[in-house]
PDB file of C-alpha atoms in Angstrom:
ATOM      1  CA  UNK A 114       0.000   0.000   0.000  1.00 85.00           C
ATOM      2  CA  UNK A 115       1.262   3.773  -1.036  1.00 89.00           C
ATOM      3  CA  UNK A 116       2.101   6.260   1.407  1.00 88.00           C
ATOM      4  CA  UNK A 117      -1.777   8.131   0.411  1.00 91.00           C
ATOM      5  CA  UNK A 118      -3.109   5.152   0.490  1.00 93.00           C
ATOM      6  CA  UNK A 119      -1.995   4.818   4.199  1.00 92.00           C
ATOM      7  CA  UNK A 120      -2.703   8.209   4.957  1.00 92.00           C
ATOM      8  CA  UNK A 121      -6.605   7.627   3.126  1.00 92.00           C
ATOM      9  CA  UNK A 122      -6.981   4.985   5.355  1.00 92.00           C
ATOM     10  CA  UNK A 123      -5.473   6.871   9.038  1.00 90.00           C
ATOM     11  CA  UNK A 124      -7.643   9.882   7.564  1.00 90.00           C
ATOM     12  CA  UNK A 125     -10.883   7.650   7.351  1.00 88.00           C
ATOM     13  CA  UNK A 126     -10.471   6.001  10.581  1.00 85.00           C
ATOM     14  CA  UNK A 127      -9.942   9.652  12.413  1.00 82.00           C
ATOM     15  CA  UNK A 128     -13.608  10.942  10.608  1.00 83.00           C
ATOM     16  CA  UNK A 129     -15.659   7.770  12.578  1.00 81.00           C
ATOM     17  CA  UNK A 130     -14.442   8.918  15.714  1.00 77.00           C
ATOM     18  CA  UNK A 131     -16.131  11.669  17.824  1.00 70.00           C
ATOM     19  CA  UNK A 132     -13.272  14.061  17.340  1.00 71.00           C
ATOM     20  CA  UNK A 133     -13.398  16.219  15.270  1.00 77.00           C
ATOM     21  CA  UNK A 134     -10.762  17.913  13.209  1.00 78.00           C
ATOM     22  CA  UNK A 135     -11.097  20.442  10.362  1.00 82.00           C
ATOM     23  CA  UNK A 136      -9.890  19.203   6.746  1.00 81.00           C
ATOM     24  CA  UNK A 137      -6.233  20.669   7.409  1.00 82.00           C
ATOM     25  CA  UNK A 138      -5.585  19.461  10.745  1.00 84.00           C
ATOM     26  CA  UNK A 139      -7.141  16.142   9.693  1.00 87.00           C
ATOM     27  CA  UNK A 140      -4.675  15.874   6.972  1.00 88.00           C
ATOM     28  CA  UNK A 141      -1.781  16.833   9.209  1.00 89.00           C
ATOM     29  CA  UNK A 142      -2.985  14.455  12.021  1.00 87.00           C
ATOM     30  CA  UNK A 143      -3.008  11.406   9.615  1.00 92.00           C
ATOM     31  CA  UNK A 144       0.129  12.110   8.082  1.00 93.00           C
ATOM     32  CA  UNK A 145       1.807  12.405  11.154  1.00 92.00           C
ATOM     33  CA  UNK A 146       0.512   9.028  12.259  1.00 92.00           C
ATOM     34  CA  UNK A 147       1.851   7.447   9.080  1.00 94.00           C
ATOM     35  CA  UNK A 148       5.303   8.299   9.671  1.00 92.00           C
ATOM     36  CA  UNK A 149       5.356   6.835  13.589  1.00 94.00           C
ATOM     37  CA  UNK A 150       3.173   3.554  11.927  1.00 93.00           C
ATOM     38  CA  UNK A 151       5.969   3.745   9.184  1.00 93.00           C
ATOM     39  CA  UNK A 152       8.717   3.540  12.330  1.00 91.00           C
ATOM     40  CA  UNK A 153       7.348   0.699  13.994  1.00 94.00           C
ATOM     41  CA  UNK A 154       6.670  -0.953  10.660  1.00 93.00           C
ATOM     42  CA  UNK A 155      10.312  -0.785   9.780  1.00 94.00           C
ATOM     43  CA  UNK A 156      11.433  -1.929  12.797  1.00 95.00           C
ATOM     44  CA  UNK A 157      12.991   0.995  14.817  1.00 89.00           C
ATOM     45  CA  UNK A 158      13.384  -0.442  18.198  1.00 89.00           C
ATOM     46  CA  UNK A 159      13.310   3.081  19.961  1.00 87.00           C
ATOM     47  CA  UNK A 160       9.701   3.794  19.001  1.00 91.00           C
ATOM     48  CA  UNK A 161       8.941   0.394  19.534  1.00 94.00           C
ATOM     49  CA  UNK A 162      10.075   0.850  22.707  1.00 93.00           C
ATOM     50  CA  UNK A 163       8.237   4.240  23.213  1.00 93.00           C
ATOM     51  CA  UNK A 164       5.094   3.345  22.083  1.00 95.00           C
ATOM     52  CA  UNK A 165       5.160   0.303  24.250  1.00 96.00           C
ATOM     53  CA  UNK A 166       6.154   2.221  28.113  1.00 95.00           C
ATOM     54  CA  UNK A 167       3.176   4.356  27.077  1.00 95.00           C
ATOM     55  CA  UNK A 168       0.407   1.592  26.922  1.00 97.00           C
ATOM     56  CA  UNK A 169       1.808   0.056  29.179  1.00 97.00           C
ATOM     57  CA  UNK A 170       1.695   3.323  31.101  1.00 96.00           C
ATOM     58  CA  UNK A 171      -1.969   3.191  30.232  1.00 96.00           C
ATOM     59  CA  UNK A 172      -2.236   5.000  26.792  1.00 96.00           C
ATOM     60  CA  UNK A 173      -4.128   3.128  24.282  1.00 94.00           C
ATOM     61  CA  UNK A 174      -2.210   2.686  21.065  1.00 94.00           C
ATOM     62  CA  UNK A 175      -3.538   5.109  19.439  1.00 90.00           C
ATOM     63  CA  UNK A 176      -3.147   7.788  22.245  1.00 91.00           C
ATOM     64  CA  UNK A 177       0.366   6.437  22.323  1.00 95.00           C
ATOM     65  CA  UNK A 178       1.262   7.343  18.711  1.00 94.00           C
ATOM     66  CA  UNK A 179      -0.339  10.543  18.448  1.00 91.00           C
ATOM     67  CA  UNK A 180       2.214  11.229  21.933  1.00 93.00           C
ATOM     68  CA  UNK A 181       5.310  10.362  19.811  1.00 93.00           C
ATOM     69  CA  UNK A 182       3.860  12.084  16.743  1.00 92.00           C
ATOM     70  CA  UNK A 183       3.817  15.232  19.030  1.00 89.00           C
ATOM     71  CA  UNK A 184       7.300  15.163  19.428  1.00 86.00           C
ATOM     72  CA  UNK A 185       8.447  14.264  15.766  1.00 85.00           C
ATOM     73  CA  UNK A 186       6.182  17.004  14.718  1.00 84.00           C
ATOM     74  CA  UNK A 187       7.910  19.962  17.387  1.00 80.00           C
ATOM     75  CA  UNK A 188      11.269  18.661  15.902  1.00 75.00           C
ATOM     76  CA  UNK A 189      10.502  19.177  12.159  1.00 76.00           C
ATOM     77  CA  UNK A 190       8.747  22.422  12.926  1.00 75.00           C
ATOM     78  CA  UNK A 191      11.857  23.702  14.503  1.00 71.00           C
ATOM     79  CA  UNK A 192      13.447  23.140  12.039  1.00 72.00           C
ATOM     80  CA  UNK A 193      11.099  24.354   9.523  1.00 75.00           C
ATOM     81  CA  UNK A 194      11.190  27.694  11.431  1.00 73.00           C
ATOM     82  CA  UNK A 195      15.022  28.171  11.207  1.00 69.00           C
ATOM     83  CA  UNK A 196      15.294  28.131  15.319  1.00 58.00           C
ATOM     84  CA  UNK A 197      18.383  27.537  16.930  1.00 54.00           C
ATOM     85  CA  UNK A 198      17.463  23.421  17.555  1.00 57.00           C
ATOM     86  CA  UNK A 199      17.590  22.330  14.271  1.00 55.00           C
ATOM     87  CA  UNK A 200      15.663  19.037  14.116  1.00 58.00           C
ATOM     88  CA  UNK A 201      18.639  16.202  14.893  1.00 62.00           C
ATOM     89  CA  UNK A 202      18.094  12.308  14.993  1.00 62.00           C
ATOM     90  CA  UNK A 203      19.427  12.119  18.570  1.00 65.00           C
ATOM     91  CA  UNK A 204      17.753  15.576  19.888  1.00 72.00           C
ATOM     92  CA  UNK A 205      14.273  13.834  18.967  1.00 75.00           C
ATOM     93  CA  UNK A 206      15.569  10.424  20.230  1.00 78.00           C
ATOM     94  CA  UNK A 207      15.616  11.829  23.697  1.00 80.00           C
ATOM     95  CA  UNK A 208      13.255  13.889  24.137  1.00 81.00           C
ATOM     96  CA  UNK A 209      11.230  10.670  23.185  1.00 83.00           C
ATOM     97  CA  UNK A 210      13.085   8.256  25.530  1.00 84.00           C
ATOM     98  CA  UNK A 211      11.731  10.870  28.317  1.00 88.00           C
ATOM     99  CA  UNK A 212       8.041  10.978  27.822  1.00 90.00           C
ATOM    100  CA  UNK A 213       5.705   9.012  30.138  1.00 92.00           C
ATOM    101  CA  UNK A 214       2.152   8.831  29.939  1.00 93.00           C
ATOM    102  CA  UNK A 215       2.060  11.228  32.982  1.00 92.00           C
ATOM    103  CA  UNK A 216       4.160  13.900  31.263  1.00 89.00           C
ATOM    104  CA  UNK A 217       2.093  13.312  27.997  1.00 87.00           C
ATOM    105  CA  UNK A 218      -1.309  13.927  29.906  1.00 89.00           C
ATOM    106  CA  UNK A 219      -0.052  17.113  31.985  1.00 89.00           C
ATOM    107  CA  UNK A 220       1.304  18.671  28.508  1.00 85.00           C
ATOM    108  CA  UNK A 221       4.656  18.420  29.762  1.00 79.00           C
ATOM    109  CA  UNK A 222       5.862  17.221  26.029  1.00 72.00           C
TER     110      UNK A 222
END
């Protein structure tokens, strides 16, 4: 399955839910889930790892992906926005090897 295809489908799922987003945002949202399902897909053992604390920690998956999505997404609009933390593989790496579930829910991400 294609990358839109993927994002079609992440898009579709996020419409039957009770949330909702407008069309931009949606887009955003189900892109953003693509490339941590993309991660896991391939195998990277960090957000493996990551997405595993947090339901363990109580998040449901889903909860759980949008938490490291969050943090991919603060990295690539930093660097984006030509600010002084440009986004790096390790940078991103721990800031995600810190989140908990408790951090996540307090906004502390």
């Amino acid at each position: 399955m294609d990358e839109i295809q993927r994002i079609a489908l992440v898009k579709n799922y996020h419409e039957s839910l009770e949330e909702k987003l407008e069309e931009g945002a949606l887009n955003l949202h189900s892109s953003l889930h693509v490339v941590v399902e993309n991660k896991l897909a391939l195998g990277e053992d960090y957000v493996i790892e990551i997405v595993a604390r947090l339901m363990c920690q109580g998040e449901d998956r889903h909860e759980a992906i949008y938490a490291v999505a969050a943090l991919l997404s603060e990295g690539i609009f930093n660097t984006l926005k030509g600010g002084s933390e440009a986004f790096e593989v390790n940078n991103c790496r721990r800031k995600l090897e810190k989140i908990t579930s408790k951090l996540w829910r307090n906004g502390q991400i």
